[in-house]
Coordinates of C-alpha atoms and ligand atoms in Angstrom, one line a residue:
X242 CA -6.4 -14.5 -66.3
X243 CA -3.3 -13.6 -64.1
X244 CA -0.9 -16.2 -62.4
X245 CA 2.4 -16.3 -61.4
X246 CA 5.2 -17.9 -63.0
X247 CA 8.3 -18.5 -60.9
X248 CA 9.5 -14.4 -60.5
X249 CA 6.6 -13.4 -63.1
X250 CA 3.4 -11.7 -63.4
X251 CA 1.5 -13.4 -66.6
X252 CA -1.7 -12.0 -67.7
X253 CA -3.1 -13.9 -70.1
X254 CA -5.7 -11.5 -72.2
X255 CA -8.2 -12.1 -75.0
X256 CA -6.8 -9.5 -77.3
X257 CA -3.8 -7.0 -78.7
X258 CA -5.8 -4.4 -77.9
X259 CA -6.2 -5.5 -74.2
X260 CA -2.6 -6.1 -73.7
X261 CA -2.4 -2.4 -75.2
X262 CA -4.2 -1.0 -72.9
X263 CA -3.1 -2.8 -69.8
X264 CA 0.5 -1.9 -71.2
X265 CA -0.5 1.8 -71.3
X266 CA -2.1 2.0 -67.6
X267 CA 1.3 0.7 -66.5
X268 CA 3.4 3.3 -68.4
X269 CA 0.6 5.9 -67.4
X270 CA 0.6 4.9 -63.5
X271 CA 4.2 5.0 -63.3
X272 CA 4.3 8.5 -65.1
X273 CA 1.8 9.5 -62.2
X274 CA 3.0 8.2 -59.3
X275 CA 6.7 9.9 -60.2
X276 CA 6.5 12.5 -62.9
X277 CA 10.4 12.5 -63.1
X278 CA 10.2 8.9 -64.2
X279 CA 12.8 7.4 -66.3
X280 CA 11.4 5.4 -69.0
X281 CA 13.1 2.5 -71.0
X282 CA 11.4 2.1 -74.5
X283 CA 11.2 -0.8 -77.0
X284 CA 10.1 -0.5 -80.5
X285 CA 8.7 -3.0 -83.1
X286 CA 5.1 -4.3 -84.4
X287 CA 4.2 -5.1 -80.7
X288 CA 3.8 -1.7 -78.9
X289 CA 2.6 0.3 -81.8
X290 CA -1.0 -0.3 -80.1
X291 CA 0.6 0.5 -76.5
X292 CA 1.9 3.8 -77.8
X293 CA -1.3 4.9 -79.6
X294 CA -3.5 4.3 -75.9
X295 CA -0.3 6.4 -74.0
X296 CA -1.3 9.7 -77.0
X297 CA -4.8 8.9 -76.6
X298 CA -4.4 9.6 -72.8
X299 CA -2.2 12.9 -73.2
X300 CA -4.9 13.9 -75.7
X301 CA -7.4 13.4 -72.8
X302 CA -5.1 15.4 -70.3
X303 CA -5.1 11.6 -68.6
X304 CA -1.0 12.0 -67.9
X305 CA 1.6 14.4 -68.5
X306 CA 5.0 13.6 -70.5
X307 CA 6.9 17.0 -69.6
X308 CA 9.4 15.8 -66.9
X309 CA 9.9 12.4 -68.1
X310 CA 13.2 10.6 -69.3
X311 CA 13.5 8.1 -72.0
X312 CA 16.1 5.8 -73.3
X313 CA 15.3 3.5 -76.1
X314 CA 16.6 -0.5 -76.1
X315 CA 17.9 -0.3 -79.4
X316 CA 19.0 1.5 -82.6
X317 CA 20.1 -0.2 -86.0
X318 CA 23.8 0.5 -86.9
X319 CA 24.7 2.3 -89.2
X320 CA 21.1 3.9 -90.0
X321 CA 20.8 7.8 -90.5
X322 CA 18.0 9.6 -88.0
X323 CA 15.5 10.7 -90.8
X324 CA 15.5 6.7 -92.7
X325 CA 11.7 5.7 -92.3
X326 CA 13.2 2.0 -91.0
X327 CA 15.2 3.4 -88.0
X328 CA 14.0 3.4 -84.6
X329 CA 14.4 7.3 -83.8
X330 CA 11.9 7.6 -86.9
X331 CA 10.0 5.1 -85.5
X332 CA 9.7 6.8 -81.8
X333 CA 8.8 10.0 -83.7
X334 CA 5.9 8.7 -85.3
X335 CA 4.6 6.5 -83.2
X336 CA 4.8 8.9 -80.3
X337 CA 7.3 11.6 -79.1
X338 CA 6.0 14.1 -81.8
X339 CA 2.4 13.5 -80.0
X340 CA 3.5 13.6 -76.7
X341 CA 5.1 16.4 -74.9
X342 CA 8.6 15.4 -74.2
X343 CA 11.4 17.7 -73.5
X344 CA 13.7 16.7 -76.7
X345 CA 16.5 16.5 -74.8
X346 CA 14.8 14.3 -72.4
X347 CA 14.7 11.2 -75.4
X348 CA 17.8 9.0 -75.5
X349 CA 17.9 6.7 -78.8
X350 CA 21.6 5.1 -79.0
X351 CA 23.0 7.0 -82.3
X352 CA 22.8 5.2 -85.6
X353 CA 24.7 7.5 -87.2
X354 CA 27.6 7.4 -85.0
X355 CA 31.1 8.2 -86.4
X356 CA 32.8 6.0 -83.3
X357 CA 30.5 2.7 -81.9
X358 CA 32.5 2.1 -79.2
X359 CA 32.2 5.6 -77.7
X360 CA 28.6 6.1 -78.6
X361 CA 27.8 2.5 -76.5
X362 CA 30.0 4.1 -73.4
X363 CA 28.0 7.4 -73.4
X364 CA 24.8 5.7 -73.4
X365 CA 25.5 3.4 -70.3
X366 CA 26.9 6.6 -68.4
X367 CA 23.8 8.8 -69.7
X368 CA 21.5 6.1 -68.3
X369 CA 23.5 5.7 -64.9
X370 CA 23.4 9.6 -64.6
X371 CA 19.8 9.6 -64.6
X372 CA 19.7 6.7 -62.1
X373 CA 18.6 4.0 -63.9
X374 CA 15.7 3.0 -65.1
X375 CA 12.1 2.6 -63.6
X376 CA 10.1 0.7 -65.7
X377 CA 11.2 -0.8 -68.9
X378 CA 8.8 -2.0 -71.6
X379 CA 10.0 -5.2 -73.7
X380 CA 9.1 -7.0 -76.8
X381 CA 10.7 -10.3 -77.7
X382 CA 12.0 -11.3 -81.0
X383 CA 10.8 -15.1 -82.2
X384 CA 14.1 -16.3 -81.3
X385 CA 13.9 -15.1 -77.8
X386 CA 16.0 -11.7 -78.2
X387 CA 15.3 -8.7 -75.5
X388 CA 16.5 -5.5 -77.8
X389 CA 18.8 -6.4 -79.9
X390 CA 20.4 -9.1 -77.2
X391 CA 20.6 -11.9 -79.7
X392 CA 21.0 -15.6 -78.7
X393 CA 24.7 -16.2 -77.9
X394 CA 27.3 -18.1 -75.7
X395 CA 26.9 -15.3 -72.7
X396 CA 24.9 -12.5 -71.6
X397 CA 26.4 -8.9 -72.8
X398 CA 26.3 -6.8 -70.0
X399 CA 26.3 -3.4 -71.3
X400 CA 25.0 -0.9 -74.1
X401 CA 26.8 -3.2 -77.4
X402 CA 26.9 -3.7 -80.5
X403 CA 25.5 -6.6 -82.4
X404 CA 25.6 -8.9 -85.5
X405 CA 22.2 -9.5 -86.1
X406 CA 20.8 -13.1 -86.7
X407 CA 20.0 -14.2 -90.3
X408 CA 16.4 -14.8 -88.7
X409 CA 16.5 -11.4 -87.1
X410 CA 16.9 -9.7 -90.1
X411 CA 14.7 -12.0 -92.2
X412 CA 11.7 -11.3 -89.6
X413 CA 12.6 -7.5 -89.8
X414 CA 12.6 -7.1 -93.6
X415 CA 9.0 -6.6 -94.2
X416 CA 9.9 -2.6 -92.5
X417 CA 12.7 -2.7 -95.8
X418 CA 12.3 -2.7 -99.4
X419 CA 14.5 -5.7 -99.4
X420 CA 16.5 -8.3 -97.0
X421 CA 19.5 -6.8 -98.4
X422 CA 18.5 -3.0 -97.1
X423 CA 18.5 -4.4 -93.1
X424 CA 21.4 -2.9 -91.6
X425 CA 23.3 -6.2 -90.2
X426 CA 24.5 -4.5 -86.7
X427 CA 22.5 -2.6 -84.4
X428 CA 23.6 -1.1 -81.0
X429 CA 21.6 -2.5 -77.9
X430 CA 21.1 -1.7 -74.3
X431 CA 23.1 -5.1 -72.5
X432 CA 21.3 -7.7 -70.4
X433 CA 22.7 -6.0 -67.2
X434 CA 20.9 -2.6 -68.4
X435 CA 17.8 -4.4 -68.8
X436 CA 17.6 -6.6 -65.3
X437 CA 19.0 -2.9 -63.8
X438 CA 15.5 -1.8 -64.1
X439 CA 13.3 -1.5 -61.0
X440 CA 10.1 -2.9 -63.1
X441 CA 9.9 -4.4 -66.3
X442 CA 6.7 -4.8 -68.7
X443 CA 6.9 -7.6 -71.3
X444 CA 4.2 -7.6 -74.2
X445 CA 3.8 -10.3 -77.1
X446 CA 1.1 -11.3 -79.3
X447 CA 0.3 -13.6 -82.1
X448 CA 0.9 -17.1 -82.6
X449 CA 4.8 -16.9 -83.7
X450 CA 5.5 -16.1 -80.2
X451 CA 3.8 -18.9 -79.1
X452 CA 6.6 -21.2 -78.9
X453 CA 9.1 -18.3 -77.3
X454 CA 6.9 -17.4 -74.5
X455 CA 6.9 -21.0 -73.2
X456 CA 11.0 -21.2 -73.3
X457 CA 11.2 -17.9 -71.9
X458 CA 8.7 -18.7 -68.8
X459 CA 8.9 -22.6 -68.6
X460 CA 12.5 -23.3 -69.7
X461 CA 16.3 -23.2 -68.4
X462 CA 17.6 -19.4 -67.9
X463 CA 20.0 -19.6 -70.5
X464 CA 22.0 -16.7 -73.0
X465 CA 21.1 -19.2 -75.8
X466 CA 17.1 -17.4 -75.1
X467 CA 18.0 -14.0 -73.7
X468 CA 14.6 -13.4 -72.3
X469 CA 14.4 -16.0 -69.6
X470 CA 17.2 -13.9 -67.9
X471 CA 13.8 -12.0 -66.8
X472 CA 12.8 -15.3 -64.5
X473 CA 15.9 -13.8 -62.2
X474 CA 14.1 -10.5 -62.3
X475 CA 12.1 -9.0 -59.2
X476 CA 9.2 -7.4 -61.1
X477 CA 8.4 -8.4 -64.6
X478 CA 5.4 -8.8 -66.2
X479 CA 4.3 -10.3 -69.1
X480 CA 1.4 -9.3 -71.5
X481 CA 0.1 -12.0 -73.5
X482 CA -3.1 -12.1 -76.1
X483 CA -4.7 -15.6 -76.7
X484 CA -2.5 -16.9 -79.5
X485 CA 1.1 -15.7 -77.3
X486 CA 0.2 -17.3 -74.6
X487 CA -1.7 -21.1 -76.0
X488 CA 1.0 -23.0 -74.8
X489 CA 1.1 -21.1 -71.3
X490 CA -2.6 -22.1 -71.1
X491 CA -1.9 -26.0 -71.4
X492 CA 0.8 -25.5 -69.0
X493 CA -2.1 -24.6 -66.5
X494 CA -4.9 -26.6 -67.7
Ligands
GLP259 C1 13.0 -6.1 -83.0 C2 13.4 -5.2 -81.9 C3 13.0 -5.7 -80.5 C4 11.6 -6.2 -80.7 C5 11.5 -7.4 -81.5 C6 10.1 -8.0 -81.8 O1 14.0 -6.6 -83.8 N1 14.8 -5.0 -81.8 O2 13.1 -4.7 -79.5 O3 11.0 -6.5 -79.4 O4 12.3 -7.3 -82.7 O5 9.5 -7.2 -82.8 P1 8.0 -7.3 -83.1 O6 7.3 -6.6 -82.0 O7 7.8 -6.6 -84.4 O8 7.6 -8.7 -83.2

């Protein structure tokens, strides 16, 4: 079922796998319709499924990866490249070493970074260079985080970095051995890199997102739940399986 939310696109679907897929066509479209596309990436649980449909369809000669550019939301800080938990090993795996990128056409913000501060200003004028970017795919943390954008008092505008929430890293310790191994900062693409983007994708599933996705569609725009920024968006869409979106369907029944 698809209706419109405010700003929003909202497909309500039966399954992960469908949101996958419909996630994927997207990606794969806009690969198509402008091969020099640049793409912005999220990582997580959530678009494992999306990533595996995008090498499925390379495998099938379905789309072509070469002239593509691609800068990911987010990067723990401090985390080394080749650590299993960080989000350039994650991108690896779970699709550039499928795909066929041009390396230097990846952009993850650097872990491993000797200077933060300098490492957050080259990102934002790497991503302005390549003309921002066409369609960004999001997940959403339970409490309502885009990337690494945490709840807070105001929205950051630009590429940051961030104390992560006790929650945050809670939810994100079952990728560690322990709590204790989450790296407590991260560097993050800002709000105003995210809303920059000409189209943005949105995917959640399963019932802890439940409760998000109505404050994010149905409640005040607000820093204190970073994602309803995205109702003051032009193109977003959202992805949602049965159990993400229950309490959108009662809205509507
Ligand atoms: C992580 C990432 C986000 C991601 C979110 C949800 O901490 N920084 O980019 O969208 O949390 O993760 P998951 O898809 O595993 O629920």
């Amino acid at each position: 079922m698809k209706i419109k939310i405010g700003n929003i696109t909202v497909f309500l679907l039966d399954s992960y796998d469908m949101i996958s897929k419909r996630a994927a066509a997207m990606v794969a479209s806009q690969v198509t319709v402008k091969p020099k596309s640049v793409l912005g990436l999220a990582t997580g649980s959530t678009p494992v499924g999306m990533y595996q449909e995008l090498v499925k369809m390379y495998q099938k000669d379905e789309v072509d990866f070469s002239d593509i550019r691609t800068f990911n939301l987010d990067e723990y800080f401090p985390i080394q490249q080749d650590n299993e938990q960080s989000y350039a090993y994650y991108m690896n795996q779970n699709l550039f070493s499928h795909i066929n990128i041009k390396k230097e056409s990846i952009h993850i913000p650097n872990g491993a970074t000797s200077d933060v501060g300098i490492e957050c200003d080259v990102y934002d004028k790497a991503m302005e260079d390549a003309g921002g970017i066409d369609l960004q795919v999001l997940g959403i943390g339970n409490n309502g985080h885009i990337g690494f954008n945490e709840p807070n008092l105001h929205f950051e505008t630009g590429t940051h970095v961030v104390e992560l929430d006790a929650g945050t890293i809670q939810a994100n310790a079952r990728f560690f051995q322990s709590e204790s191994e989450v790296p407590r900062q991260a560097i993050s693409m800002g709000i105003r890199n995210i809303m920059n983007a000409k189209k943005i994708v949105l995917l959640a599933n399963g019932a802890a997102k439940a409760d998000i996705m109505e404050k994010m569609l149905y409640g005040e725009v607000s820093p204190h739940v970073p994602a309803s920024v995205l109702q003051l968006h032009r193109d977003v869409t959202v992805l949602l399986d049965q159990e993400a979106g229950a309490k959108i369907r009662s809205h509507i029944k």
